[in-house]
Short mmCIF file of C-alpha atoms and ligand atoms in Angstrom, two decimals:
data_model
loop_
_atom_site.label_atom_id
_atom_site.label_comp_id
_atom_site.label_asym_id
_atom_site.label_seq_id
_atom_site.Cartn_x
_atom_site.Cartn_y
_atom_site.Cartn_z
CA MET A 3 82.75 77.03 100.63
CA ASN A 4 80.77 74.15 102.02
CA PHE A 5 78.89 74.46 105.31
CA SER A 6 76.56 71.48 104.92
CA GLY A 7 75.68 69.97 108.29
CA LYS A 8 76.75 73.17 110.09
CA VAL A 9 74.39 75.25 112.22
CA VAL A 10 74.82 78.99 111.72
CA LEU A 11 73.19 81.80 113.72
CA ILE A 12 73.06 85.33 112.30
CA THR A 13 71.62 88.29 114.20
CA GLY A 14 69.87 90.92 112.11
CA GLY A 15 69.90 88.31 109.36
CA ALA A 16 66.88 89.32 107.26
CA SER A 17 68.06 92.64 105.83
CA GLY A 18 71.14 94.34 104.39
CA ILE A 19 74.49 92.71 105.14
CA GLY A 20 72.88 90.16 107.47
CA GLY A 21 70.37 89.16 104.77
CA ALA A 22 73.12 88.67 102.19
CA THR A 23 75.09 86.58 104.68
CA THR A 24 72.08 84.43 105.55
CA ARG A 25 71.58 83.78 101.84
CA ALA A 26 75.28 83.00 101.28
CA PHE A 27 75.28 80.44 104.12
CA ILE A 28 72.09 78.88 102.72
CA LYS A 29 73.80 78.57 99.32
CA ALA A 30 76.76 76.91 101.08
CA GLY A 31 74.39 74.28 102.53
CA ALA A 32 74.22 75.43 106.17
CA LYS A 33 71.19 75.21 108.44
CA VAL A 34 70.63 78.87 109.31
CA ALA A 35 68.85 80.49 112.24
CA PHE A 36 68.54 84.24 111.87
CA THR A 37 66.97 87.01 113.90
CA TYR A 38 64.96 89.96 112.69
CA LEU A 39 63.09 92.83 114.31
CA THR A 40 60.88 94.42 111.66
CA SER A 41 61.64 92.49 108.44
CA ALA A 42 59.01 89.76 108.95
CA GLU A 43 58.11 89.50 105.24
CA GLU A 44 61.75 89.25 104.19
CA ALA A 45 62.25 86.57 106.85
CA VAL A 46 59.50 84.42 105.34
CA ARG A 47 60.99 84.93 101.86
CA ILE A 48 64.40 83.74 103.07
CA GLU A 49 62.84 80.69 104.76
CA ARG A 50 61.21 79.77 101.43
CA GLU A 51 64.46 80.28 99.51
CA ALA A 52 66.24 77.91 101.89
CA GLU A 53 63.59 75.25 101.36
CA GLU A 54 63.97 75.61 97.58
CA ALA A 55 67.75 75.27 98.00
CA GLY A 56 67.25 71.98 99.89
CA THR A 57 68.26 73.24 103.31
CA ILE A 58 66.54 74.98 106.20
CA ALA A 59 66.54 78.55 107.50
CA LEU A 60 64.34 79.83 110.29
CA GLY A 61 63.75 83.43 111.32
CA PHE A 62 63.28 84.33 114.99
CA LYS A 63 61.91 87.74 116.03
CA ALA A 64 64.21 88.87 118.81
CA ASP A 65 65.67 92.04 120.28
CA VAL A 66 69.18 90.74 120.86
CA SER A 67 70.14 93.65 123.10
CA GLN A 68 67.92 92.08 125.82
CA PRO A 69 69.35 89.23 127.95
CA ASP A 70 66.02 87.37 128.29
CA ALA A 71 65.39 87.54 124.54
CA VAL A 72 68.85 86.12 123.78
CA ALA A 73 68.41 83.31 126.33
CA GLN A 74 65.04 82.43 124.78
CA LEU A 75 66.53 82.62 121.28
CA PHE A 76 69.26 80.10 122.08
CA LEU A 77 66.76 77.78 123.79
CA GLU A 78 64.67 77.75 120.61
CA VAL A 79 67.55 77.64 118.12
CA GLU A 80 69.52 74.89 119.88
CA GLY A 81 66.25 73.01 120.60
CA THR A 82 65.47 73.03 116.88
CA PHE A 83 68.89 72.69 115.22
CA GLY A 84 71.27 71.49 117.95
CA PRO A 85 74.39 73.38 119.06
CA VAL A 86 75.48 76.37 117.01
CA ASP A 87 78.76 75.97 115.04
CA VAL A 88 79.02 79.49 113.64
CA VAL A 89 77.75 82.82 114.98
CA PHE A 90 77.70 86.11 113.07
CA ALA A 91 76.84 88.87 115.57
CA ASN A 92 75.77 91.39 112.95
CA ALA A 93 72.82 93.27 114.49
CA GLY A 94 73.48 96.92 115.16
CA GLY A 95 73.07 100.44 113.89
CA LEU A 96 73.74 104.16 114.17
CA ILE A 97 70.31 105.17 115.61
CA LYS A 98 70.76 108.81 114.56
CA ARG A 99 73.47 111.36 113.87
CA SER A 100 74.25 113.72 116.71
CA ARG A 101 77.17 116.00 117.38
CA CYS A 102 78.81 115.17 120.69
CA VAL A 103 77.77 118.49 122.19
CA ASP A 104 74.11 117.63 121.53
CA ALA A 105 74.24 113.91 122.33
CA THR A 106 72.34 112.50 125.30
CA LEU A 107 73.40 109.72 127.62
CA ASP A 108 70.35 107.80 126.36
CA LEU A 109 71.74 107.88 122.82
CA TRP A 110 75.11 106.57 124.01
CA GLN A 111 73.42 103.87 126.08
CA GLU A 112 71.32 102.80 123.09
CA ALA A 113 74.39 102.70 120.81
CA MET A 114 76.25 100.55 123.32
CA SER A 115 73.18 98.40 123.80
CA ILE A 116 72.46 97.55 120.15
CA ASN A 117 76.10 97.31 119.03
CA VAL A 118 78.16 96.15 122.01
CA PHE A 119 75.80 94.52 124.52
CA SER A 120 73.97 92.60 121.78
CA THR A 121 77.32 91.25 120.56
CA PHE A 122 78.38 90.29 124.09
CA LEU A 123 75.05 88.57 124.85
CA THR A 124 74.92 86.65 121.56
CA VAL A 125 78.52 85.52 121.73
CA GLN A 126 78.31 84.56 125.41
CA ALA A 127 75.23 82.39 124.79
CA ALA A 128 76.98 80.66 121.88
CA LEU A 129 80.13 80.06 123.91
CA ARG A 130 78.24 78.01 126.49
CA SER A 131 77.91 75.13 124.03
CA MET A 132 81.01 75.91 121.94
CA GLU A 133 83.24 75.65 125.02
CA LYS A 134 81.83 72.21 125.88
CA ARG A 135 82.49 70.99 122.34
CA GLU A 136 85.80 72.84 122.06
CA ALA A 137 84.90 74.04 118.56
CA GLY A 138 83.25 77.01 116.92
CA ALA A 139 83.74 80.12 114.83
CA ILE A 140 82.48 83.58 115.77
CA VAL A 141 82.40 86.65 113.53
CA THR A 142 81.52 90.08 114.93
CA MET A 143 80.41 93.25 113.15
CA SER A 144 82.66 96.25 113.68
CA SER A 145 82.94 99.12 111.17
CA LEU A 146 85.47 101.36 109.45
CA ALA A 147 83.97 104.01 111.78
CA GLY A 148 85.46 102.12 114.72
CA PHE A 149 88.92 102.72 113.25
CA ASP A 150 88.73 106.13 111.53
CA GLY A 151 86.09 107.79 113.77
CA GLY A 152 83.29 107.65 111.17
CA GLY A 153 81.34 110.48 109.58
CA MET A 154 79.99 113.64 111.23
CA GLY A 155 77.72 113.07 114.20
CA ALA A 156 78.64 109.42 114.63
CA SER A 157 80.98 109.47 117.64
CA HIS A 158 78.61 107.30 119.72
CA TYR A 159 78.48 104.75 116.87
CA ALA A 160 82.23 104.86 116.14
CA ALA A 161 83.07 104.34 119.82
CA SER A 162 80.69 101.37 120.05
CA LYS A 163 82.17 99.72 116.95
CA ALA A 164 85.71 100.22 118.30
CA ALA A 165 84.52 98.42 121.45
CA VAL A 166 83.29 95.52 119.30
CA ALA A 167 86.70 95.26 117.61
CA THR A 168 88.56 95.26 120.92
CA PHE A 169 86.16 92.74 122.44
CA THR A 170 86.78 90.51 119.41
CA ARG A 171 90.56 90.55 119.91
CA ALA A 172 90.25 89.98 123.68
CA LEU A 173 87.88 87.07 123.24
CA ALA A 174 90.10 85.45 120.60
CA LYS A 175 92.82 85.15 123.24
CA GLU A 176 90.43 83.83 125.87
CA VAL A 177 88.83 81.04 123.84
CA GLY A 178 91.57 80.22 121.31
CA PRO A 179 93.00 77.50 123.60
CA LEU A 180 89.54 75.86 123.48
CA GLY A 181 89.57 75.64 119.68
CA ILE A 182 87.19 78.55 119.15
CA ARG A 183 88.11 81.27 116.64
CA VAL A 184 86.83 84.85 116.95
CA ASN A 185 87.20 87.35 114.12
CA GLY A 186 85.40 90.47 112.97
CA VAL A 187 84.56 92.42 109.85
CA ALA A 188 84.86 96.20 109.55
CA PRO A 189 82.99 97.36 106.45
CA GLY A 190 83.28 100.81 104.91
CA LEU A 191 80.34 102.18 102.93
CA ILE A 192 78.06 99.26 102.02
CA GLY A 193 74.91 100.08 100.06
CA THR A 194 72.09 99.12 102.46
CA ARG A 195 69.18 100.97 104.09
CA PHE A 196 71.75 102.10 106.69
CA HIS A 197 73.04 104.67 104.17
CA ASP A 198 69.59 105.23 102.65
CA THR A 199 68.65 106.45 106.15
CA PHE A 200 71.77 108.13 107.51
CA ASN A 201 73.64 109.42 104.45
CA THR A 202 72.88 111.71 101.49
CA PRO A 203 73.39 111.00 97.77
CA ASP A 204 76.17 113.65 97.77
CA GLY A 205 77.82 112.10 100.84
CA ARG A 206 77.74 108.68 99.19
CA ALA A 207 79.15 110.02 95.92
CA ALA A 208 81.99 111.75 97.79
CA ALA A 209 82.80 108.52 99.63
CA VAL A 210 82.97 106.64 96.32
CA GLU A 211 85.30 109.33 94.98
CA ARG A 212 87.67 108.70 97.95
CA THR A 213 87.54 104.93 97.44
CA PRO A 214 90.34 103.46 95.28
CA LEU A 215 87.99 100.80 93.89
CA ARG A 216 85.52 103.62 92.99
CA ARG A 217 82.28 102.03 94.12
CA GLU A 218 80.17 101.38 97.20
CA GLY A 219 80.47 97.95 98.72
CA ALA A 220 77.61 95.50 98.24
CA PRO A 221 76.17 93.43 101.09
CA ASP A 222 77.54 90.31 99.43
CA ASP A 223 81.11 91.74 99.56
CA VAL A 224 80.82 91.47 103.34
CA ALA A 225 78.92 88.17 103.31
CA GLN A 226 81.70 86.42 101.38
CA ALA A 227 84.29 87.65 103.90
CA VAL A 228 82.16 86.36 106.79
CA LEU A 229 81.91 82.92 105.17
CA TYR A 230 85.66 82.87 104.67
CA LEU A 231 86.39 83.80 108.30
CA ALA A 232 83.90 81.18 109.52
CA SER A 233 85.30 78.45 107.25
CA ASP A 234 88.13 75.97 107.69
CA ALA A 235 90.04 77.97 105.05
CA ALA A 236 90.65 80.46 107.89
CA ALA A 237 91.61 77.75 110.42
CA PHE A 238 94.72 79.65 111.65
CA ILE A 239 93.11 83.10 111.70
CA THR A 240 91.75 84.48 114.96
CA GLY A 241 91.61 87.92 116.56
CA GLU A 242 91.59 89.50 113.10
CA ILE A 243 89.32 92.36 112.04
CA LEU A 244 89.00 92.25 108.26
CA GLN A 245 88.63 95.69 106.63
CA ILE A 246 86.19 95.61 103.70
CA ASN A 247 86.23 99.11 102.24
CA GLY A 248 87.55 99.12 98.67
CA GLY A 249 90.87 100.50 99.87
CA THR A 250 89.54 103.60 101.64
CA GLY A 251 91.89 103.19 104.57
CA PHE A 252 92.84 100.92 107.45
P1 NAD B 318 70.38 97.05 108.28
O1 NAD B 318 69.63 98.14 108.92
O2 NAD B 318 69.76 96.34 107.13
O3 NAD B 318 70.79 95.95 109.35
C1 NAD B 318 70.81 96.16 110.73
C2 NAD B 318 70.22 94.93 111.34
O4 NAD B 318 70.40 94.95 112.75
C3 NAD B 318 68.71 94.86 111.09
O5 NAD B 318 68.39 93.55 110.70
C4 NAD B 318 68.11 95.18 112.44
O6 NAD B 318 66.87 94.58 112.65
C5 NAD B 318 69.17 94.59 113.34
N1 NAD B 318 69.11 95.11 114.70
C6 NAD B 318 69.42 96.34 115.14
N2 NAD B 318 69.21 96.39 116.47
C7 NAD B 318 68.78 95.17 116.85
C8 NAD B 318 68.41 94.58 118.07
N3 NAD B 318 68.43 95.27 119.21
N4 NAD B 318 68.01 93.28 118.07
C9 NAD B 318 67.95 92.58 116.93
N5 NAD B 318 68.31 93.07 115.75
C10 NAD B 318 68.70 94.35 115.72
O7 NAD B 318 71.78 97.70 107.85
P2 NAD B 318 73.19 97.01 107.52
O8 NAD B 318 73.95 98.05 106.82
O9 NAD B 318 73.00 95.68 106.89
O10 NAD B 318 73.83 96.84 108.97
C11 NAD B 318 74.24 95.58 109.52
C12 NAD B 318 75.40 95.79 110.45
O11 NAD B 318 76.51 96.28 109.69
C13 NAD B 318 75.17 96.81 111.56
O12 NAD B 318 75.76 96.35 112.75
C14 NAD B 318 75.90 98.05 111.04
O13 NAD B 318 76.30 98.90 112.09
C15 NAD B 318 77.07 97.39 110.35
N6 NAD B 318 77.78 98.19 109.36
C16 NAD B 318 77.13 98.66 108.25
C17 NAD B 318 77.85 99.40 107.31
C18 NAD B 318 77.21 99.93 106.05
O14 NAD B 318 77.86 100.75 105.38
N7 NAD B 318 76.01 99.54 105.69
C19 NAD B 318 79.20 99.65 107.52
C20 NAD B 318 79.83 99.16 108.66
C21 NAD B 318 79.11 98.41 109.57
#
């Protein structure tokens, strides 16, 4: 896939799935802006890799769950690169596991904030220029958890990722007439620090056992799907949530 001349913005784009997607877009010739929170060293490494590949990638430290930070991000990104052609709203996370009976409202608010509100804010900022140009491709980050309810103690996370999927379908209807496509990805178990933090080796092995393709997903398995959905090869696909789970379900 060739994205040369295209401007791509990826949130949470220095680590895990976001990092693999940033690298895949760089390889495909795009100019990439990506956000990070704590992965400053990895961000610099990716910037260097882009230079070596003959394109440009710039990391921006930003908490994309905050409206002012997102506004500032778009000012800087569009000031540097011009209008954004492709957005991958990837930033998000589980925060911690908690059974519903023990969960606090703060935990639910944080889950909504980093998964749903960050997606809304990022996508809304991108739409301001996409709508004027009547072109653009948006990819959101849902999860298998948003469809099957997720693992134990993840109801706050599963509910937030279901909200992302529904938002994606709603938005596809709203902006389709303007030539803007909106799709999502819903990964199953992908081997990133997410599962290093929130899963156990036994839990991971059991998940692999339940997976017809008998392995964990790799970040690049998701990255390649994001590139496809953002590309002209998917020109008639919108409102779709692509399941990437080795056949586990949904
Ligand atoms: P990761 O921890 O490497 O990535 C999460 C990224 O989100 C990080 O870059 C982090 O800095 C960023 N982030 C979180 N909150 C943020 C905020 N407020 N502002 C800016 N950035 C923020 O783990 P990952 O597995 O690569 O996760 C990426 C996305 O994929 C997440 O949305 C996660 O929920 C989703 N996901 C992961 C899996 C999996 O199995 N790994 C499965 C389904 C969905």
